[in-house]
XYZ file of C-alpha atoms in Angstrom:
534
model
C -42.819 118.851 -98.645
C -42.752 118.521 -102.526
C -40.259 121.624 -102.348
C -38.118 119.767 -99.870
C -38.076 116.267 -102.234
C -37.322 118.675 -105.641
C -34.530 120.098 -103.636
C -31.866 117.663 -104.726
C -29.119 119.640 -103.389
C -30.767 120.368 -100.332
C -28.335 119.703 -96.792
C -30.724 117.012 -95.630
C -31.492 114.044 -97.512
C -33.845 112.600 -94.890
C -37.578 114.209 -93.910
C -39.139 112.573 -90.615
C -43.089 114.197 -90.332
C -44.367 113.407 -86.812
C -47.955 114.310 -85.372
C -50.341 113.282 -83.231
C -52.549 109.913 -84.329
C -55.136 111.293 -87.236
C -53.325 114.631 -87.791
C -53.153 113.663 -90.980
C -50.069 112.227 -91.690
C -51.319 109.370 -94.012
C -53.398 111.670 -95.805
C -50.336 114.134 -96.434
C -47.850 111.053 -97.595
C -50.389 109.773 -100.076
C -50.767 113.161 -102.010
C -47.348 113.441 -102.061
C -46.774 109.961 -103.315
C -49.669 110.711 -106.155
C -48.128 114.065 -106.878
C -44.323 112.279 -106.798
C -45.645 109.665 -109.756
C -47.329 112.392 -111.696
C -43.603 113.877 -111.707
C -41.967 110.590 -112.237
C -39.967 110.817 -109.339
C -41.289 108.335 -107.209
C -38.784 105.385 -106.552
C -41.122 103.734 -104.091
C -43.661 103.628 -101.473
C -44.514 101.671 -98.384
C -47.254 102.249 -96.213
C -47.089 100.394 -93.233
C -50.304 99.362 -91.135
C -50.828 97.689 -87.872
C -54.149 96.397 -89.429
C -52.630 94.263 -92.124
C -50.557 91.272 -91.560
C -48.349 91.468 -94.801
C -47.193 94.812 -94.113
C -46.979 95.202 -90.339
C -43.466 94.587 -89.851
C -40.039 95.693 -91.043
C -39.561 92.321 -92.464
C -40.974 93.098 -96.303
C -39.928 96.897 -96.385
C -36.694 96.565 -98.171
C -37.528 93.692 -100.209
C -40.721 95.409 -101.438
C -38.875 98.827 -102.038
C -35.868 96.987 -103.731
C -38.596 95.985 -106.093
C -40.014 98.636 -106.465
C -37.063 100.246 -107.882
C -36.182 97.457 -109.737
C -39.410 97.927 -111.529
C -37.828 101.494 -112.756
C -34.757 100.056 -114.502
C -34.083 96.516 -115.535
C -30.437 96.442 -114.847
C -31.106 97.259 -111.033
C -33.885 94.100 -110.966
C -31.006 91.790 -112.570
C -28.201 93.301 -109.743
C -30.905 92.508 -107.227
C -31.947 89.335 -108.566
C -28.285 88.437 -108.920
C -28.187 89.251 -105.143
C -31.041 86.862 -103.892
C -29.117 83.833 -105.928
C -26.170 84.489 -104.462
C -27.841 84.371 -100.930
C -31.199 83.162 -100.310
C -31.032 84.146 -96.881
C -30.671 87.686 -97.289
C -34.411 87.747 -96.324
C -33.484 87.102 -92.824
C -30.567 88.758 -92.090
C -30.536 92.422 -90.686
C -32.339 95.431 -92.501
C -28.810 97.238 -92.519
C -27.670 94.046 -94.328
C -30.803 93.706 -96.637
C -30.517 97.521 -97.596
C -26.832 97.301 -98.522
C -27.050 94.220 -100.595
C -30.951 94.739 -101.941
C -30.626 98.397 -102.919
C -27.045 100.354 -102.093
C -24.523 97.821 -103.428
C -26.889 97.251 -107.050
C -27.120 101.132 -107.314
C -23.390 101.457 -107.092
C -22.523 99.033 -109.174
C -24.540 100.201 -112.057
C -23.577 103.760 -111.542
C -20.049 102.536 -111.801
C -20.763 101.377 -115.303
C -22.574 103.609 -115.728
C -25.585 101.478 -116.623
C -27.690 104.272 -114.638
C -27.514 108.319 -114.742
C -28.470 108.875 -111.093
C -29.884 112.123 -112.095
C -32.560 111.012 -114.281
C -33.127 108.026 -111.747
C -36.160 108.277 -109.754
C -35.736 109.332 -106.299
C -38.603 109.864 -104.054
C -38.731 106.706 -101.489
C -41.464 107.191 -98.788
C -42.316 105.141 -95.748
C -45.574 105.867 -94.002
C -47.083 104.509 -90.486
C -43.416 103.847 -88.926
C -45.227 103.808 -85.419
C -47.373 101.238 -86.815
C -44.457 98.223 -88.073
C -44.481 95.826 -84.902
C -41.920 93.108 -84.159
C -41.622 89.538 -85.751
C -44.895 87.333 -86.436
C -45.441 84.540 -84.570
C -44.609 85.814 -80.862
C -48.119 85.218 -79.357
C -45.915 83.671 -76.702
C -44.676 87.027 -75.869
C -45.370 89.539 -73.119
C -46.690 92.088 -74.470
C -43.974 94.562 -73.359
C -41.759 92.352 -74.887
C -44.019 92.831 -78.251
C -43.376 96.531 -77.695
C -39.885 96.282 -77.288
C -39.058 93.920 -79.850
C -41.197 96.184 -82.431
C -39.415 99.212 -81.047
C -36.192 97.650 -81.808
C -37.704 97.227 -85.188
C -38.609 100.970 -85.955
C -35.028 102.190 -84.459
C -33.057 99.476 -86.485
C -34.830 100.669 -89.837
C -34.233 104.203 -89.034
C -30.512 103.352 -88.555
C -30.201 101.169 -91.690
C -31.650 104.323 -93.881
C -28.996 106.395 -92.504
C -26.458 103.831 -92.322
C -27.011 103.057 -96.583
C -28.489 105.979 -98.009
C -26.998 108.609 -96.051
C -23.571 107.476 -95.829
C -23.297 105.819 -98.877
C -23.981 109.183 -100.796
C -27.597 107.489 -102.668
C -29.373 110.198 -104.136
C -32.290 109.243 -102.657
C -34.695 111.745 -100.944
C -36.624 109.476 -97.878
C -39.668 111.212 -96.335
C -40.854 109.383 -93.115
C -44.204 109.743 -91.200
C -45.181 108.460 -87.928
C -46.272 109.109 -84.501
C -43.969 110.708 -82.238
C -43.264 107.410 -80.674
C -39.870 106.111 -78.816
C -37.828 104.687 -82.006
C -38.159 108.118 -84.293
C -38.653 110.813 -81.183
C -35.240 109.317 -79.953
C -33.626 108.982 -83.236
C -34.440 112.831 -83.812
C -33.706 113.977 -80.354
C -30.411 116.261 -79.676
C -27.896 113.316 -80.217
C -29.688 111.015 -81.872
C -28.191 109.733 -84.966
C -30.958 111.649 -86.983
C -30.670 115.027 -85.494
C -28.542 116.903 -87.767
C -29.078 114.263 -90.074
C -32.789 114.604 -91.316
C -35.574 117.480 -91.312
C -38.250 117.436 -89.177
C -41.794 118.660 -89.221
C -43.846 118.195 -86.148
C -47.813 118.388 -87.496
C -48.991 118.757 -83.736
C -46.880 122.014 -83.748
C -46.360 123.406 -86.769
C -49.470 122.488 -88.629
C -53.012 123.763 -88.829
C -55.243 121.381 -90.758
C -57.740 123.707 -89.583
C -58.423 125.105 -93.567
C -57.895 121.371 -94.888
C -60.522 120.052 -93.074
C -62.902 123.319 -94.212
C -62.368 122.068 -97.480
C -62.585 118.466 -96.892
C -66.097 118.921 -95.597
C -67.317 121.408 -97.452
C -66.585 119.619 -101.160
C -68.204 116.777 -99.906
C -71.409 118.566 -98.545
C -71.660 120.279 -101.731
C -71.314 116.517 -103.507
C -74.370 115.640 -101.124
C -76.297 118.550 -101.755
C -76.306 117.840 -105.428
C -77.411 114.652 -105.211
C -80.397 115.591 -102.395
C -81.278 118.392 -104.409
C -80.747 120.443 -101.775
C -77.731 122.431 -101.461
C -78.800 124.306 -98.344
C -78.653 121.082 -95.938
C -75.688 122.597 -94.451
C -74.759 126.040 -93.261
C -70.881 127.306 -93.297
C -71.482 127.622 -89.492
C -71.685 123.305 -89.400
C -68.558 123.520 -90.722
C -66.443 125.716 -88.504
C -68.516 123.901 -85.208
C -66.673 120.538 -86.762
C -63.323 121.829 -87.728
C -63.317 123.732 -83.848
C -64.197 120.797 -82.137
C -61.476 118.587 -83.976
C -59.013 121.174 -82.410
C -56.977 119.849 -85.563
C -57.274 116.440 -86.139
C -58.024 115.595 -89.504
C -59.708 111.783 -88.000
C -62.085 113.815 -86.610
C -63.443 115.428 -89.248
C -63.389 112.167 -91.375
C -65.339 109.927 -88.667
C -67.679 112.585 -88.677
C -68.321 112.471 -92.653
C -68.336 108.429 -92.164
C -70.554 108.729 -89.857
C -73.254 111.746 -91.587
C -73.410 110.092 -94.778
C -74.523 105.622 -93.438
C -76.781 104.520 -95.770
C -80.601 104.690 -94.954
C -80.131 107.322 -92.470
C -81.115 110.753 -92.778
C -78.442 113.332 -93.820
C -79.671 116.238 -92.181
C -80.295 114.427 -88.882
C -77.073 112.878 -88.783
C -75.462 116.072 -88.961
C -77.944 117.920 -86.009
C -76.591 114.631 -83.962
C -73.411 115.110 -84.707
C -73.693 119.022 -84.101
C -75.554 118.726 -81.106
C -73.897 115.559 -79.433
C -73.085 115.714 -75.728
C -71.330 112.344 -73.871
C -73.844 113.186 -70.997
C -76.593 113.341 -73.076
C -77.147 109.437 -74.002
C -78.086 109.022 -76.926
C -77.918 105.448 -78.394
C -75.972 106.610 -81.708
C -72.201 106.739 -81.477
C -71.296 108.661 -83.806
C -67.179 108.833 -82.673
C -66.972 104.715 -82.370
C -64.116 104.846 -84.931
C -62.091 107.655 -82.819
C -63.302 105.761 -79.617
C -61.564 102.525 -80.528
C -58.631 104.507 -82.200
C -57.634 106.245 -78.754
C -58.955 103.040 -76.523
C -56.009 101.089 -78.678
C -53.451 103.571 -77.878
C -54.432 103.923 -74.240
C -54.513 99.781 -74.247
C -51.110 99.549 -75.686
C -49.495 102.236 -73.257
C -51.087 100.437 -70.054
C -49.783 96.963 -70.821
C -46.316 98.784 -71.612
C -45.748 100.348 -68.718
C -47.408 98.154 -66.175
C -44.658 95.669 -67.484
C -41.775 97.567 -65.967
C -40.575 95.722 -63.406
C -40.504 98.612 -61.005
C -44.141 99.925 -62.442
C -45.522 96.929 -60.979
C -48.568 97.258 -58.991
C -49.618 100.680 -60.051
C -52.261 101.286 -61.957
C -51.808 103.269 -65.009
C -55.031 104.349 -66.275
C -55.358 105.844 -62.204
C -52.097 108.036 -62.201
C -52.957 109.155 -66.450
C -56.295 110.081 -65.095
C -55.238 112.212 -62.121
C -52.665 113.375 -64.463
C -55.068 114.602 -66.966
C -57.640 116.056 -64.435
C -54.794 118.211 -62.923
C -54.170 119.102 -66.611
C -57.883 120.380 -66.963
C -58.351 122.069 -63.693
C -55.926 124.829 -65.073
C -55.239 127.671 -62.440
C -58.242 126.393 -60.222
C -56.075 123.867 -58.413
C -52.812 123.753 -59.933
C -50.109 121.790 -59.174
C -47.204 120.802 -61.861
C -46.299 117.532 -63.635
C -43.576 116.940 -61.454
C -44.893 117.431 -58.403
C -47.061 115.754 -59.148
C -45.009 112.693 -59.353
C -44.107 113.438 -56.409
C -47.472 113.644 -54.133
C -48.441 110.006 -55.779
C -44.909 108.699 -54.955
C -43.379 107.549 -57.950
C -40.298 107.929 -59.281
C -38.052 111.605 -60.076
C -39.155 112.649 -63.457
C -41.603 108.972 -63.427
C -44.645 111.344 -65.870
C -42.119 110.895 -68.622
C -42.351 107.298 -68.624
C -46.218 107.431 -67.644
C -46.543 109.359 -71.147
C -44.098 107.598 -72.974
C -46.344 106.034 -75.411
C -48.828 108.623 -75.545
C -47.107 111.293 -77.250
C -49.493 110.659 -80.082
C -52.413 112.051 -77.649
C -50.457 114.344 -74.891
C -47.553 115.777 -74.451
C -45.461 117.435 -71.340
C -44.725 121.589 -71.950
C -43.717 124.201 -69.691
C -45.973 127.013 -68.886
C -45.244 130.896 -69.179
C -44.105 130.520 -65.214
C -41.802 127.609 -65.429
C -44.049 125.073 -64.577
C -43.814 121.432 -66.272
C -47.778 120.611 -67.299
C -49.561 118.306 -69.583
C -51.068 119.440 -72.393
C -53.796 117.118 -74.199
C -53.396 117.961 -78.223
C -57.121 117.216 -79.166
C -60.588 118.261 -76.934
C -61.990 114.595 -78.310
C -59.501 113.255 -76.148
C -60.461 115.094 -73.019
C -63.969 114.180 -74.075
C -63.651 110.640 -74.570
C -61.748 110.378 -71.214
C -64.937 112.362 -69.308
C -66.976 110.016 -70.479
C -67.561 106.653 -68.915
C -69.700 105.189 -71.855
C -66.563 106.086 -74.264
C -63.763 105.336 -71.920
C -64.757 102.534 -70.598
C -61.971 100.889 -68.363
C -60.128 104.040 -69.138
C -62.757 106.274 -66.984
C -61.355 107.329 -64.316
C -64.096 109.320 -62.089
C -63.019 113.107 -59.869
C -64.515 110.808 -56.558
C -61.252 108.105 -57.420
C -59.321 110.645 -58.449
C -59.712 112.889 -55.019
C -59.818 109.433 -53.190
C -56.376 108.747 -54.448
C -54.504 112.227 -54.105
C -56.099 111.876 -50.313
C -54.381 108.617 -49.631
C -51.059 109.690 -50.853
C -51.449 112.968 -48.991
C -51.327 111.512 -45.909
C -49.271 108.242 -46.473
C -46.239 110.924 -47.759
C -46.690 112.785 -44.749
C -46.940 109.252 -42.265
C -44.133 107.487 -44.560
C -41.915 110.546 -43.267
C -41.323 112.096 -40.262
C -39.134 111.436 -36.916
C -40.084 110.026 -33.952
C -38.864 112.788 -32.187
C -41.019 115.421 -33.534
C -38.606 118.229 -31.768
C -36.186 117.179 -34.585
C -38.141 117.609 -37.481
C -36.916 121.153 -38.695
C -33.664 120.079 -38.788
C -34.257 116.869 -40.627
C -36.568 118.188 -43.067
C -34.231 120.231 -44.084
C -31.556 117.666 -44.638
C -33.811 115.885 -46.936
C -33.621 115.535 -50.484
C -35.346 117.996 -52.629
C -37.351 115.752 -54.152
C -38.768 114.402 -50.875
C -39.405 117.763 -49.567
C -41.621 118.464 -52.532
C -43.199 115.518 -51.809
C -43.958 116.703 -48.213
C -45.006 120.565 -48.996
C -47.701 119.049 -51.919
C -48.679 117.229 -49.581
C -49.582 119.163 -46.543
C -50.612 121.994 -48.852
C -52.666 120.084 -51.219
C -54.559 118.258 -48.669
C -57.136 120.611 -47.395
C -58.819 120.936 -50.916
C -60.024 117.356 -50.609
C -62.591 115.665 -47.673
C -63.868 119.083 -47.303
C -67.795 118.489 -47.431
C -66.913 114.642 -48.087
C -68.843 112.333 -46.162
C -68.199 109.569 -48.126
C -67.300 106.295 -45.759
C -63.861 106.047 -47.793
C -63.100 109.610 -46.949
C -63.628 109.122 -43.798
C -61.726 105.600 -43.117
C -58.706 107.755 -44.216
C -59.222 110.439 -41.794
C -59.376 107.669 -38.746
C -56.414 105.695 -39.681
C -54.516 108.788 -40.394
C -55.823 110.422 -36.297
C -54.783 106.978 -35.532
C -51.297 107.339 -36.171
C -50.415 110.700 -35.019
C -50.741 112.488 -38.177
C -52.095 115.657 -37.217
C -49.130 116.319 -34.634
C -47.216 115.764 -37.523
C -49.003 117.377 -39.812
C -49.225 120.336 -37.413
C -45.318 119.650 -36.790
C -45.001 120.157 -40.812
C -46.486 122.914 -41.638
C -45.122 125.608 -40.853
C -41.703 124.540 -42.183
C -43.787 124.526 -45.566
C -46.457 127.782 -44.884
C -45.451 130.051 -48.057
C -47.760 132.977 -46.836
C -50.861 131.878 -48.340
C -53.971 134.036 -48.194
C -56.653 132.107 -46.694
C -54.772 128.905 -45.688
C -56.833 128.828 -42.704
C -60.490 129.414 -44.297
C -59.512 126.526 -46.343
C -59.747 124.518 -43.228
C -62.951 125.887 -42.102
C -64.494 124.658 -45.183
C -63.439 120.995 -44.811
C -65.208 120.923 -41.380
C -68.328 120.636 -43.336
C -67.506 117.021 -42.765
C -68.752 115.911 -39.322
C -66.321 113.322 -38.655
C -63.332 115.849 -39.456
C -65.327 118.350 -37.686
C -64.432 116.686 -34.632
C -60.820 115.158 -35.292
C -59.883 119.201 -36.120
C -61.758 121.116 -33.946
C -58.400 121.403 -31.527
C -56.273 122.339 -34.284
C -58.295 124.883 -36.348
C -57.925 127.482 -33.791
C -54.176 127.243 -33.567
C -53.769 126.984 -37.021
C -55.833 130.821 -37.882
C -53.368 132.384 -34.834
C -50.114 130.686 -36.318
C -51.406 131.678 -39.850
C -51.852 135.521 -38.527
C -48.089 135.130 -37.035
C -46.477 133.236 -39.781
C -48.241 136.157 -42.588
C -45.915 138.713 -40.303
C -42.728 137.125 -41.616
C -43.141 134.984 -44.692
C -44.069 136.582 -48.233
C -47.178 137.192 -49.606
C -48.058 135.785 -52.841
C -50.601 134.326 -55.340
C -51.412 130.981 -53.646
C -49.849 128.134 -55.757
C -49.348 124.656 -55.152
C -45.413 123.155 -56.730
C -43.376 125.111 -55.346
């Protein structure tokens, strides 16, 4: 990064650095703001925080930069203070306004008499903790999807004025931006957003390992201990790499856990065999991850009330469909189905994990596998951990029993929601559907025998009634071999969910039919390795 800011003549006079929340970001911008003052480069410096009501929205950014440069030359403070007497409600207008009059028209003006050599001029400006600058104070009255919006509208109208005044005004300013990979600056840097050619990115969650950071980060400040126990053997180098592997890269991690090791009148060593040894299932009282508990609770918190807002979200619940989305994600090739079939089977809307993740990119993020198939991948293993957990998670826990309950229910309600009266005429409608309902329909008559098998649960069976109720084993029986993709053992699956009594009895006509049209349908369809998503 310093190479990139002492690269004056360098194609890109922007640098956005995204990554996941604790990757480091903060850390990063602060050594580069120490190292830029040390040079005598720096210009200026904001970092924003959520935490801290005089610099948690966009409203004091340009006014405190504009000062801050002012502070480097005393002709720009007396153009800028010039500026303010002219009009004293520059404060409120728009940041594209406040950058042009506050910085980019004093800057031209004095390097038009020439007052100012814009090559000695300091030119570093950097702007941590984007994600973090919310909307205007005083809207408790607000939704608070209309707090997200309105601070969204915030981020994106900052990121335009720095292009809009820097960029296209020529400035020789270098801007280096951190933040989460939220909706304002993952948009803005996007193919056709207005920052794609325009700035450099570097994605932390991607592109960097912190992994040898955090070595060093922990192992300076067990030395520090040691010399002040008298004991520099408290620690092995084998604590160390057990820490950095289970931070799976986030720097947080590492730093909780030194917050954490070194309370006052607690014992070192103990702290760090807790810390070493802790297990969510084990129950202990201490908490040693409270910090990174709360960190990821807010950023679930925030994306629930977000999307439950939409109009058409309403009435689904989101921590239900993240958690089924992120058991899928862990079950890996046992049970697989992908992201967007997914979707699908729980019946919401084409391409509807996008905007279940939206606000999460911090945490997750959607990938395609080596065979095609869209997944979710979880960045950090403390997030899968704190979601297993019920003590940690809290609300956010969302147990495999709901989880299995739910797939169930839509199982069967996307194979009643669909299917003609006249059963004789289902091949040919089913095949005038739209692809998207048809994937609905295969996940769900394949996916369905890997749940109730060996359930006995009252809930389980409820579903099983209603569904025998309404027909929908003809139609299930109607279904499937329209969706039968030659799968070894589709039968035997079948013969394991009989375990349950009650389904015992509602299947025992079908079971039969089902291993002699399985041996029939095996004679003409493909053989493969079984695989649910089509």
């Amino acid at each position: 990064m310093m190479d990139w800011i002492k690269d004056r003549d360098g194609p890109q006079s922007i640098l956005c650095m995204t990554g996941a929340a604790g990757s480091g970001k903060s850390a990063l911008q602060q050594t580069v703001t120490e190292r830029c003052a040390r040079s005598d480069i720096l210009a200026a410096a904001f970092f924003i925080s959520s935490a801290d009501s005089t610099r948690n929205t966009a409203s004091p950014i340009i006014p405190t930069i504009s000062y801050q440069l002012g502070l480097r030359h005393n002709g720009f403070r007396d153009s800028v203070a010039a500026a303010v007497k002219h009009d004293r409600h520059i404060f409120t207008q728009s940041l594209q306004s406040q950058m042009d009059a506050l910085i980019v028209r004093p800057f031209e003006a004095l390097r038009r008499s020439k007052q100012l050599d814009a090559d000695t001029f300091p030119y570093a400006i950097l702007i941590d903790g984007l994600d973090e600058c919310s909307g205007q104070p005083n809207t408790s009255q607000l939704t608070d999807a209309k707090k997200r919006s309105q601070a969204e509208d915030q981020q994106a109208e900052l990121l335009a004025a720095i292009q809009h005044c820097i960029l296209n005004n020529d400035l020789p300013f270098r801007v280096l931006i951190a933040s989460r990979p939220e909706w304002a600056i993952r948009t803005a840097l996007e193919p056709g957003g207005h920052l794609h050619e325009a700035a450099y990115h570097i994605q932390l969650s991607d592109n960097y390992d912190a992994s040898a950071d955090m070595r060093r980060f922990l192992r300076r400040r067990f030395e520090v201990i040691g010399l002040q126990i008298r004991n520099p053997q408290w620690f092995t180098e084998r604590d160390i790499e057990t820490l950095v592997q289970a931070a799976s890269g986030q720097f947080i991690y590492v730093a909780v856990v030194y917050k954490f090791i070194t309370e006052r009148r607690t014992s070192l060593a103990e702290r760090l065999r807790i810390v070493l040894t802790w297990a969510p299932h084990e129950g202990q009282l201490t908490h040693p991850f409270e910090a990174l508990d709360r960190l990821y609770t807010n950023i679930l918190l925030a994306a629930k009330n977000a999307y439950e807002a939409v109009d058409t979200h309403r009435g689904r619940d989101f921590s239900l469909l993240f958690g089924t989305f992120d058991w899928y994600s862990a079950l890996g090739e046992e049970i697989f189905i992908s992201a967007d079939t997914l979707s699908a089977l729980l019946g919401i809307e084409a391409r509807g994990e996008e905007n279940l993740i939206s606000d999460l990119r911090s945490l997750v993020t959607l990938k395609t596998d080596h065979d095609g198939d869209l997944i979710l991948d979880v960045y950090h293993k403390s997030f899968t951990d704190f979601l297993d957990e019920e003590s940690r998670a809290k609300d956010f826990f969302v147990s495999e029993f709901r989880v299995d309950l739910h797939v169930t229910k839509c199982c069967l309600q996307r194979i009643l929601e669909w299917c003609p009266l006249d059963l004789d005429s289902l091949p040919r409608e089913y095949q005038e559907l739209p692809e998207f309902d048809r994937r609905r329909l295969q996940a769900a008559i394949t996916e369905l025998p890997f749940f109730l098998y060996g359930e006995t649960d009252p809930a389980f069976v409820d579903e099983l009634v209603d569904f025998t109720e309404k027909r929908g084993w003809n139609k299930f029986d109607k279904l499937l071999p329209l969706v039968y993709r030659g799968e070894c053992g589709f039968s035997e699956r079948w013969e394991l969910w009989v375990r349950n009594p009650e389904a015992a009895v509602i299947l025992a006509r079908f079971i039969d039919k089902w291993e002699r049209d399985e041996k029939e349908w095996s004679r003409v369809k493909t053989n493969g390795r079984f695989r649910l998503g089509f």
